[in-house]
Amino acid sequence: MVLQRAAVLVLGDVGRSPRMQYHSLSFVNNDIDVDIIGFNNPKAPPLEQLTESERFTGHYLYTFPKINRKFFLFYAPIKILFQILQLLYILLIKIPHPDVILVQNPPSIPALSVAWIAAKIRGSRLIIDWHNFGYTIMALNLSPKLKFVSTLYYYYEKLFSKTGNHHFCVSNEMKKRLISEFGLHEDSITVLHDRAPSWFRRLKKSNLKEKHELFLSLRKKLTPIQNKINNNDPNSTPIPSLSDSEDDPDTPDEFKSEPLSTLFTYKKDKGKEKVGSPSKPKYLSLPNRPPLIVSCTSWTPDEDFNILFQALVLLEQKIATTSTPSTPFTPLVFLITGRGPDKSKYKQKIRESNFKYCHVATAFLPNADYPRMLGSSDLGISLHTSSSGVDLPMKVVDMFGCEVPACAYYYKTLEELVKEGVNGMYFGNSEELAERLWETFKDWPRKESKERLKRLRGKELDGSKFKTWEENWQGVALPELEG
């Protein structure tokens, strides 16, 4: 079957559903019209590559008002009915006939049942893309009195899983669970591992201007850290100010001519202007720059930020007892991206802790800046613990796309993605994470430390480079979608 049109159902924010956006972009790039159905969050808009395409149409759901969770049993059925009516209208009436309906799971209710009804009525193939199990996520968010709700969710998910004509899932272990627990046939399931798209890449020496401009755009986040580093560490070379450095008494002589520097880079005039040929600035890394460690988190129970926070407490204690004027420990800069319910709580805890060596900034990055930040970092930390134990953190895939080693919370299925000493390292608690950070950066910025990280960059488990999402989708997903 030659696909002409696809409907992609995301019962969540479209802009926060990267895998479904990548599916949609792959449809568009293969000259297939796509209708995406989901919520439009202005703070996290869909990818510009999608919205600018003539083959893409977004159909955005109205958000049901939130009320106190005490009224969950009363509120949930009304919210579900509201969603059902919207979805049926869009899938049955508003959009042209789709050859295939691709639905993200979870959330399962009411997406799976509505997608099945629409596929039956319109004669479309139904493909379910399994990112996790909805009932395991539901169990995390319910009080003990409401645990029966997750049991009902499980049976709903199991029942409607059988309505799919085909299934994608993110790991081999998830495929095994779909077969053993939900009774799906092996031939109906394709493991479609996540891959980073082609615009995720490492920013190298040739991209220093891009790095410099990125860090300049974050000056409000980084200036307090830079000032604190200079005040706390008199033994190290001062880092130039993010403002005009010519009048800054703390700026080393070699940087006096620099109009702007950042915590990691600086811009330097290349030389005197020649007649008819203005000089071009040169962009360089600061020789004494701190390492940049990035973690993208949803600030939710299945990504326990307290593990990282407690690791920083332990690391501070260890550095304080080992760092001396003759062997100072280079300060570490942590950039935590993302939004979520626990963010304000931990921002307050970080402020109150007044760390001397571990400096933390939080930011929610635009779509274009997130891969650039990853591509500029030295190490990525994944706090994903997995509610089901069989999904895989897409943030680690993003890290590998940017050739950044991953330091990831260990669970068995993670071995499909990360291998100790090959493309990353594991930790299981705060103590282990603190030790990993210490061993990795204790001799920074010496060559040995940087070489250790370089050896872990961008390797798949067989030692080859990771394929891009585009290549993976073309070779694995498209043949199944075409039936």
Short mmCIF file of C-alpha atoms in Angstrom, two decimals:
data_model
loop_
_atom_site.label_atom_id
_atom_site.label_comp_id
_atom_site.label_asym_id
_atom_site.label_seq_id
_atom_site.Cartn_x
_atom_site.Cartn_y
_atom_site.Cartn_z
CA MET A 1 0.00 0.00 0.00
CA VAL A 2 1.31 3.43 -0.95
CA LEU A 3 0.61 5.85 1.87
CA GLN A 4 -0.91 9.19 0.97
CA ARG A 5 -2.18 10.46 4.31
CA ALA A 6 -1.60 9.59 7.97
CA ALA A 7 -3.25 10.68 11.21
CA VAL A 8 -1.00 10.89 14.29
CA LEU A 9 -2.78 10.90 17.65
CA VAL A 10 -0.95 12.29 20.69
CA LEU A 11 -3.11 12.66 23.79
CA GLY A 12 -0.60 15.10 25.25
CA ASP A 13 1.35 18.23 24.29
CA VAL A 14 2.52 17.81 20.71
CA GLY A 15 5.65 19.88 21.39
CA ARG A 16 6.62 17.60 24.28
CA SER A 17 6.18 14.41 22.24
CA PRO A 18 9.42 14.24 20.25
CA ARG A 19 8.98 10.69 18.93
CA MET A 20 5.53 11.44 17.49
CA GLN A 21 6.82 14.69 15.99
CA TYR A 22 9.66 12.73 14.38
CA HIS A 23 7.13 10.25 12.98
CA SER A 24 5.14 13.17 11.56
CA LEU A 25 8.23 14.80 10.07
CA SER A 26 9.21 11.50 8.45
CA PHE A 27 5.76 11.25 6.86
CA VAL A 28 6.14 14.80 5.51
CA ASN A 29 9.65 14.12 4.18
CA ASN A 30 8.29 11.10 2.32
CA ASP A 31 5.56 13.20 0.63
CA ILE A 32 2.82 11.85 2.90
CA ASP A 33 0.26 14.32 4.25
CA VAL A 34 -0.11 14.18 8.01
CA ASP A 35 -2.77 15.35 10.47
CA ILE A 36 -1.54 15.48 14.06
CA ILE A 37 -4.05 15.56 16.89
CA GLY A 38 -3.03 16.65 20.38
CA PHE A 39 -2.65 19.61 22.70
CA ASN A 40 -0.84 22.79 21.70
CA ASN A 41 1.21 24.20 24.57
CA PRO A 42 2.46 27.72 23.69
CA LYS A 43 5.42 27.20 26.04
CA ALA A 44 6.46 24.07 24.11
CA PRO A 45 5.40 24.55 20.47
CA PRO A 46 5.79 21.86 17.80
CA LEU A 47 8.93 21.73 15.67
CA GLU A 48 9.19 24.49 13.07
CA GLN A 49 10.19 21.90 10.47
CA LEU A 50 6.66 20.50 10.89
CA THR A 51 4.56 23.64 11.17
CA GLU A 52 6.22 25.20 8.12
CA SER A 53 5.40 22.23 5.89
CA GLU A 54 2.39 22.39 3.56
CA ARG A 55 1.82 18.68 4.15
CA PHE A 56 1.32 19.14 7.91
CA THR A 57 -1.94 20.09 9.61
CA GLY A 58 -2.31 20.43 13.37
CA HIS A 59 -5.64 19.78 15.05
CA TYR A 60 -5.42 20.93 18.64
CA LEU A 61 -7.66 19.78 21.47
CA TYR A 62 -9.28 22.04 24.03
CA THR A 63 -7.81 21.59 27.50
CA PHE A 64 -10.28 20.50 30.16
CA PRO A 65 -10.09 22.72 33.28
CA LYS A 66 -8.05 21.30 36.16
CA ILE A 67 -9.66 20.79 39.56
CA ASN A 68 -8.53 19.52 42.96
CA ARG A 69 -7.32 15.88 42.85
CA LYS A 70 -9.66 15.10 45.78
CA PHE A 71 -12.45 15.01 43.20
CA PHE A 72 -10.54 12.67 40.85
CA LEU A 73 -13.24 9.97 40.63
CA PHE A 74 -15.86 12.56 39.72
CA TYR A 75 -13.61 14.65 37.49
CA ALA A 76 -11.93 11.88 35.44
CA PRO A 77 -15.04 10.46 33.67
CA ILE A 78 -16.20 13.95 32.64
CA LYS A 79 -12.74 14.80 31.31
CA ILE A 80 -12.59 11.51 29.36
CA LEU A 81 -16.04 12.10 27.81
CA PHE A 82 -14.95 15.61 26.80
CA GLN A 83 -11.87 14.16 25.10
CA ILE A 84 -13.83 11.37 23.39
CA LEU A 85 -16.22 13.84 21.75
CA GLN A 86 -13.36 16.02 20.49
CA LEU A 87 -11.38 13.06 19.14
CA LEU A 88 -14.34 11.49 17.37
CA TYR A 89 -15.21 14.78 15.68
CA ILE A 90 -11.66 15.27 14.43
CA LEU A 91 -10.99 11.67 13.38
CA LEU A 92 -14.40 10.96 11.80
CA ILE A 93 -15.46 14.32 10.39
CA LYS A 94 -12.81 17.03 10.32
CA ILE A 95 -9.80 15.33 8.71
CA PRO A 96 -9.64 13.69 5.26
CA HIS A 97 -9.53 9.90 5.14
CA PRO A 98 -6.23 8.63 6.60
CA ASP A 99 -4.62 5.46 5.24
CA VAL A 100 -3.13 4.85 8.68
CA ILE A 101 -3.84 6.07 12.21
CA LEU A 102 -0.72 6.08 14.39
CA VAL A 103 -1.53 6.45 18.08
CA GLN A 104 0.90 7.05 20.94
CA ASN A 105 0.55 4.90 24.05
CA PRO A 106 0.45 5.99 26.86
CA PRO A 107 -1.82 7.69 27.62
CA SER A 108 -4.23 4.89 26.74
CA ILE A 109 -7.58 6.31 27.88
CA PRO A 110 -9.45 7.20 25.75
CA ALA A 111 -6.92 7.28 22.88
CA LEU A 112 -6.80 3.52 22.12
CA SER A 113 -10.56 2.96 22.06
CA VAL A 114 -11.32 6.10 20.03
CA ALA A 115 -8.55 5.36 17.53
CA TRP A 116 -9.93 1.82 17.10
CA ILE A 117 -13.46 3.11 16.45
CA ALA A 118 -12.19 5.67 13.94
CA ALA A 119 -10.02 3.09 12.16
CA LYS A 120 -12.97 0.67 11.86
CA ILE A 121 -15.36 3.28 10.51
CA ARG A 122 -12.90 4.87 8.09
CA GLY A 123 -11.18 1.68 6.96
CA SER A 124 -7.73 2.80 8.16
CA ARG A 125 -4.91 0.65 9.52
CA LEU A 126 -4.35 1.20 13.25
CA ILE A 127 -0.74 1.30 14.43
CA ILE A 128 0.00 1.61 18.16
CA ASP A 129 3.36 3.10 19.14
CA TRP A 130 4.24 1.87 22.63
CA HIS A 131 6.48 4.25 24.59
CA ASN A 132 5.65 2.68 27.98
CA PHE A 133 2.74 1.05 29.79
CA GLY A 134 0.05 3.49 30.89
CA TYR A 135 -1.05 1.51 33.92
CA THR A 136 2.45 1.67 35.45
CA ILE A 137 2.56 5.46 35.11
CA MET A 138 -0.95 5.75 36.54
CA ALA A 139 0.12 3.72 39.59
CA LEU A 140 2.87 6.25 40.38
CA ASN A 141 0.39 9.11 40.65
CA LEU A 142 -2.39 7.52 42.69
CA SER A 143 -2.91 7.39 46.43
CA PRO A 144 -3.24 3.90 48.00
CA LYS A 145 -7.02 4.33 48.14
CA LEU A 146 -7.17 4.69 44.37
CA LYS A 147 -4.84 1.84 43.37
CA PHE A 148 -7.80 -0.05 41.90
CA VAL A 149 -7.92 2.60 39.17
CA SER A 150 -4.51 1.46 37.85
CA THR A 151 -5.82 -2.13 37.82
CA LEU A 152 -8.78 -1.06 35.66
CA TYR A 153 -6.35 0.87 33.46
CA TYR A 154 -4.29 -2.30 33.01
CA TYR A 155 -7.25 -4.33 31.75
CA TYR A 156 -8.36 -1.51 29.45
CA GLU A 157 -4.85 -1.25 28.00
CA LYS A 158 -4.60 -5.01 27.56
CA LEU A 159 -8.03 -5.24 25.87
CA PHE A 160 -7.48 -2.48 23.34
CA SER A 161 -3.89 -3.46 22.62
CA LYS A 162 -5.35 -6.28 20.54
CA THR A 163 -7.11 -3.82 18.22
CA GLY A 164 -3.88 -2.67 16.57
CA ASN A 165 -3.04 -3.94 13.10
CA HIS A 166 0.60 -3.49 13.99
CA HIS A 167 2.68 -2.24 16.90
CA PHE A 168 5.91 -0.33 17.37
CA CYS A 169 7.74 -0.36 20.69
CA VAL A 170 10.93 1.21 22.02
CA SER A 171 12.83 -1.81 23.38
CA ASN A 172 13.29 -5.55 22.99
CA GLU A 173 12.19 -6.07 26.60
CA MET A 174 8.96 -4.17 25.93
CA LYS A 175 8.25 -6.47 23.00
CA LYS A 176 8.67 -9.48 25.28
CA ARG A 177 6.22 -7.97 27.78
CA LEU A 178 3.65 -7.23 25.07
CA ILE A 179 3.82 -10.89 24.03
CA SER A 180 3.86 -12.49 27.48
CA GLU A 181 1.58 -10.08 29.37
CA PHE A 182 -0.81 -8.73 26.73
CA GLY A 183 -0.86 -11.79 24.47
CA LEU A 184 0.16 -10.01 21.27
CA HIS A 185 1.62 -12.02 18.40
CA GLU A 186 5.37 -11.66 17.87
CA ASP A 187 5.00 -10.90 14.14
CA SER A 188 2.70 -7.96 14.87
CA ILE A 189 5.37 -6.07 16.87
CA THR A 190 8.36 -4.18 15.50
CA VAL A 191 11.03 -2.79 17.82
CA LEU A 192 11.67 0.76 16.64
CA HIS A 193 14.50 2.01 18.82
CA ASP A 194 14.66 5.75 19.27
CA ARG A 195 17.37 7.60 17.39
CA ALA A 196 18.24 11.28 17.45
CA PRO A 197 17.35 13.18 14.26
CA SER A 198 20.07 14.57 12.03
CA TRP A 199 20.12 18.04 13.60
CA PHE A 200 21.45 16.60 16.87
CA ARG A 201 25.22 16.83 16.48
CA ARG A 202 28.35 17.66 18.42
CA LEU A 203 29.51 21.29 18.24
CA LYS A 204 33.25 21.06 17.58
CA LYS A 205 36.02 23.61 16.99
CA SER A 206 34.48 24.61 13.68
CA ASN A 207 31.23 25.44 15.52
CA LEU A 208 32.69 27.65 18.26
CA LYS A 209 30.83 30.72 17.01
CA GLU A 210 27.55 28.81 17.38
CA LYS A 211 28.57 27.74 20.90
CA HIS A 212 29.55 31.28 21.84
CA GLU A 213 26.23 32.71 20.67
CA LEU A 214 24.32 30.02 22.56
CA PHE A 215 26.11 30.78 25.84
CA LEU A 216 25.61 34.51 25.30
CA SER A 217 21.87 33.88 25.02
CA LEU A 218 22.03 32.22 28.47
CA ARG A 219 24.01 35.02 30.14
CA LYS A 220 21.26 35.67 32.71
CA LYS A 221 21.55 32.06 33.87
CA LEU A 222 25.34 31.84 33.72
CA THR A 223 26.50 35.23 35.04
CA PRO A 224 25.68 34.42 38.71
CA ILE A 225 27.59 31.13 38.40
CA GLN A 226 30.61 32.81 36.86
CA ASN A 227 30.71 35.48 39.55
CA LYS A 228 30.42 32.84 42.26
CA ILE A 229 33.25 30.78 40.75
CA ASN A 230 35.56 33.78 40.69
CA ASN A 231 34.70 34.69 44.27
CA ASN A 232 34.94 31.15 45.67
CA ASP A 233 38.10 29.94 43.94
CA PRO A 234 40.97 32.44 44.30
CA ASN A 235 43.48 29.79 43.17
CA SER A 236 42.11 29.49 39.66
CA THR A 237 42.42 31.86 36.72
CA PRO A 238 39.48 34.29 36.82
CA ILE A 239 36.87 33.77 34.10
CA PRO A 240 36.10 36.93 32.08
CA SER A 241 32.84 38.73 32.74
CA LEU A 242 29.85 38.18 30.49
CA SER A 243 29.61 41.95 30.16
CA ASP A 244 32.15 44.24 28.45
CA SER A 245 35.46 42.92 29.77
CA GLU A 246 37.75 45.84 28.90
CA ASP A 247 36.94 47.66 32.14
CA ASP A 248 36.73 44.53 34.28
CA PRO A 249 39.68 44.49 36.74
CA ASP A 250 39.38 40.69 37.12
CA THR A 251 39.93 40.04 33.41
CA PRO A 252 43.35 38.54 32.52
CA ASP A 253 45.48 40.69 30.19
CA GLU A 254 45.13 38.19 27.36
CA PHE A 255 41.38 38.82 27.31
CA LYS A 256 41.50 42.63 27.70
CA SER A 257 40.65 43.20 24.05
CA GLU A 258 37.59 40.99 24.21
CA PRO A 259 34.25 42.79 24.01
CA LEU A 260 32.34 39.68 25.15
CA SER A 261 33.24 36.39 26.79
CA THR A 262 31.15 33.64 28.30
CA LEU A 263 31.71 31.03 30.97
CA PHE A 264 33.06 28.63 28.33
CA THR A 265 34.10 30.64 25.24
CA TYR A 266 35.46 33.99 24.16
CA LYS A 267 35.67 36.07 21.01
CA LYS A 268 38.95 37.57 19.88
CA ASP A 269 39.81 39.89 17.02
CA LYS A 270 41.84 38.00 14.45
CA GLY A 271 44.10 40.95 13.59
CA LYS A 272 44.30 44.38 12.11
CA GLU A 273 41.89 45.33 9.37
CA LYS A 274 43.24 45.36 5.83
CA VAL A 275 42.08 47.86 3.25
CA GLY A 276 38.75 46.64 1.85
CA SER A 277 38.85 43.53 4.04
CA PRO A 278 37.59 43.91 7.63
CA SER A 279 39.08 41.51 10.15
CA LYS A 280 36.98 38.57 11.28
CA PRO A 281 36.72 37.62 14.94
CA LYS A 282 38.05 34.29 16.14
CA TYR A 283 36.05 32.16 18.58
CA LEU A 284 37.91 30.07 21.16
CA SER A 285 37.26 27.88 24.17
CA LEU A 286 38.44 29.30 27.46
CA PRO A 287 41.58 27.38 28.47
CA ASN A 288 40.38 27.09 32.08
CA ARG A 289 36.70 26.56 31.34
CA PRO A 290 34.69 24.39 33.74
CA PRO A 291 33.09 21.18 32.45
CA LEU A 292 29.44 21.43 31.43
CA ILE A 293 27.13 18.66 32.62
CA VAL A 294 23.57 18.61 31.28
CA SER A 295 20.49 16.79 32.56
CA CYS A 296 17.04 17.01 31.00
CA THR A 297 14.34 16.09 33.50
CA SER A 298 10.55 16.20 33.76
CA TRP A 299 10.80 16.86 37.52
CA THR A 300 8.38 13.98 38.17
CA PRO A 301 8.42 10.84 40.39
CA ASP A 302 9.88 8.58 37.67
CA GLU A 303 12.87 10.97 37.40
CA ASP A 304 13.85 11.52 41.01
CA PHE A 305 15.91 14.71 41.05
CA ASN A 306 16.72 14.10 44.71
CA ILE A 307 19.27 11.48 43.56
CA LEU A 308 21.25 14.18 41.75
CA PHE A 309 20.77 16.74 44.51
CA GLN A 310 22.09 14.39 47.20
CA ALA A 311 24.97 13.40 44.91
CA LEU A 312 25.98 17.07 44.71
CA VAL A 313 25.87 17.33 48.51
CA LEU A 314 28.20 14.32 48.80
CA LEU A 315 30.48 15.58 46.03
CA GLU A 316 30.81 18.98 47.72
CA GLN A 317 31.88 17.26 50.94
CA LYS A 318 34.50 15.14 49.15
CA ILE A 319 35.94 18.08 47.22
CA ALA A 320 36.15 20.21 50.36
CA THR A 321 38.34 17.58 52.04
CA THR A 322 40.66 16.96 49.08
CA SER A 323 41.02 20.27 47.23
CA THR A 324 44.12 22.31 48.13
CA PRO A 325 45.70 25.52 46.78
CA SER A 326 48.28 23.43 44.93
CA THR A 327 45.69 20.96 43.56
CA PRO A 328 42.38 22.85 43.29
CA PHE A 329 39.28 21.08 42.04
CA THR A 330 37.80 22.70 38.94
CA PRO A 331 34.23 23.88 39.61
CA LEU A 332 31.49 21.93 37.82
CA VAL A 333 28.59 23.59 35.99
CA PHE A 334 25.28 21.70 35.82
CA LEU A 335 22.54 22.87 33.48
CA ILE A 336 19.17 21.27 34.23
CA THR A 337 16.56 21.63 31.49
CA GLY A 338 12.85 20.89 31.45
CA ARG A 339 9.67 21.75 33.31
CA GLY A 340 7.68 19.84 35.91
CA PRO A 341 5.93 19.85 39.29
CA ASP A 342 9.03 19.51 41.51
CA LYS A 343 11.15 22.16 39.80
CA SER A 344 10.45 25.08 42.17
CA LYS A 345 11.05 22.88 45.24
CA TYR A 346 14.53 21.84 44.14
CA LYS A 347 15.48 25.29 42.89
CA GLN A 348 14.86 26.50 46.44
CA LYS A 349 16.89 23.64 47.93
CA ILE A 350 19.79 24.40 45.59
CA ARG A 351 19.75 28.07 46.57
CA GLU A 352 19.73 27.21 50.27
CA SER A 353 22.60 24.72 49.88
CA ASN A 354 24.99 27.41 48.58
CA PHE A 355 27.27 24.92 46.84
CA LYS A 356 30.85 26.09 46.41
CA TYR A 357 32.07 23.72 43.69
CA CYS A 358 28.87 22.40 42.06
CA HIS A 359 27.06 25.24 40.32
CA VAL A 360 23.52 24.59 39.08
CA ALA A 361 21.41 26.55 36.59
CA THR A 362 17.93 25.61 35.37
CA ALA A 363 16.43 26.53 32.02
CA PHE A 364 13.70 25.52 29.60
CA LEU A 365 15.34 25.61 26.19
CA PRO A 366 13.64 26.27 22.83
CA ASN A 367 13.58 23.40 20.34
CA ALA A 368 16.50 24.86 18.39
CA ASP A 369 18.71 25.42 21.45
CA TYR A 370 18.30 22.04 23.19
CA PRO A 371 20.42 20.03 20.68
CA ARG A 372 22.99 22.86 20.56
CA MET A 373 23.31 22.76 24.34
CA LEU A 374 23.70 18.99 24.35
CA GLY A 375 26.27 19.26 21.56
CA SER A 376 28.27 21.70 23.70
CA SER A 377 28.29 19.62 26.88
CA ASP A 378 30.85 17.20 28.30
CA LEU A 379 28.56 14.73 30.06
CA GLY A 380 24.83 13.99 30.21
CA ILE A 381 23.00 12.66 33.27
CA SER A 382 19.80 10.61 32.96
CA LEU A 383 17.66 10.24 36.10
CA HIS A 384 14.99 8.18 34.32
CA THR A 385 14.02 5.22 36.51
CA SER A 386 11.23 3.72 34.32
CA SER A 387 7.80 3.00 35.80
CA SER A 388 7.58 -0.25 33.82
CA GLY A 389 11.25 -1.20 33.70
CA VAL A 390 11.08 -1.75 29.93
CA ASP A 391 11.06 1.71 28.34
CA LEU A 392 14.22 3.62 27.40
CA PRO A 393 15.05 7.29 28.07
CA MET A 394 14.96 9.31 24.87
CA LYS A 395 17.21 11.91 26.50
CA VAL A 396 20.07 9.36 26.38
CA VAL A 397 19.44 8.84 22.67
CA ASP A 398 19.67 12.63 22.25
CA MET A 399 22.99 12.59 24.11
CA PHE A 400 24.41 9.94 21.80
CA GLY A 401 23.20 11.89 18.76
CA CYS A 402 25.37 14.75 20.03
CA GLU A 403 28.26 12.38 20.89
CA VAL A 404 27.88 13.05 24.61
CA PRO A 405 28.63 10.20 27.08
CA ALA A 406 25.69 9.25 29.29
CA CYS A 407 25.78 8.74 33.03
CA ALA A 408 22.46 6.96 33.54
CA TYR A 409 20.41 5.48 36.37
CA TYR A 410 20.65 1.72 35.94
CA TYR A 411 17.83 -0.72 35.28
CA LYS A 412 18.09 -3.92 33.25
CA THR A 413 16.55 -2.73 29.97
CA LEU A 414 19.00 0.18 29.84
CA GLU A 415 21.65 -2.33 28.72
CA GLU A 416 20.02 -2.20 25.26
CA LEU A 417 21.15 1.42 25.02
CA VAL A 418 24.05 2.08 27.40
CA LYS A 419 27.04 -0.14 28.08
CA GLU A 420 29.45 0.60 30.90
CA GLY A 421 32.77 1.83 29.57
CA VAL A 422 31.65 1.79 25.93
CA ASN A 423 29.28 4.74 25.58
CA GLY A 424 28.57 5.71 29.17
CA MET A 425 28.38 4.70 32.80
CA TYR A 426 25.76 3.59 35.32
CA PHE A 427 24.75 4.64 38.81
CA GLY A 428 22.12 3.24 41.17
CA ASN A 429 22.00 5.81 43.96
CA SER A 430 23.36 9.21 45.03
CA GLU A 431 26.59 7.76 46.41
CA GLU A 432 27.43 6.05 43.11
CA LEU A 433 26.56 9.15 41.09
CA ALA A 434 28.79 11.32 43.29
CA GLU A 435 31.64 8.84 42.81
CA ARG A 436 31.14 8.80 39.03
CA LEU A 437 31.32 12.58 38.87
CA TRP A 438 34.40 12.64 41.09
CA GLU A 439 36.29 10.03 39.05
CA THR A 440 35.36 11.73 35.77
CA PHE A 441 36.31 15.29 36.65
CA LYS A 442 38.86 15.08 39.49
CA ASP A 443 41.74 15.93 37.13
CA TRP A 444 39.89 18.34 34.82
CA PRO A 445 41.01 20.16 32.65
CA ARG A 446 44.00 17.88 32.13
CA LYS A 447 44.17 15.93 28.90
CA GLU A 448 43.57 12.58 30.62
CA SER A 449 40.14 13.67 31.83
CA LYS A 450 39.04 14.90 28.41
CA GLU A 451 40.38 11.80 26.67
CA ARG A 452 38.39 9.57 29.04
CA LEU A 453 35.18 11.27 27.98
CA LYS A 454 36.15 11.34 24.31
CA ARG A 455 36.51 7.55 24.24
CA LEU A 456 32.84 7.21 25.26
CA ARG A 457 31.38 9.50 22.63
CA GLY A 458 28.71 8.50 20.16
CA LYS A 459 29.08 4.72 20.14
CA GLU A 460 26.31 2.23 19.60
CA LEU A 461 26.67 -1.08 21.42
CA ASP A 462 28.28 -2.71 18.40
CA GLY A 463 30.86 0.08 18.31
CA SER A 464 29.44 1.85 15.24
CA LYS A 465 27.96 5.34 15.09
CA PHE A 466 24.27 5.65 15.90
CA LYS A 467 22.01 5.90 12.87
CA THR A 468 19.79 8.96 12.68
CA TRP A 469 16.04 8.81 13.25
CA GLU A 470 15.48 9.46 9.53
CA GLU A 471 17.55 6.44 8.47
CA ASN A 472 16.02 4.21 11.13
CA TRP A 473 12.44 5.22 10.27
CA GLN A 474 12.99 4.74 6.55
CA GLY A 475 14.44 1.28 6.99
CA VAL A 476 12.34 -0.09 9.88
CA ALA A 477 9.07 1.82 10.30
CA LEU A 478 7.99 2.73 6.75
CA PRO A 479 7.76 -0.86 5.43
CA GLU A 480 5.47 -1.79 8.35
CA LEU A 481 3.35 1.34 7.94
CA GLU A 482 2.82 0.53 4.28
CA GLY A 483 1.65 -2.95 5.29
#
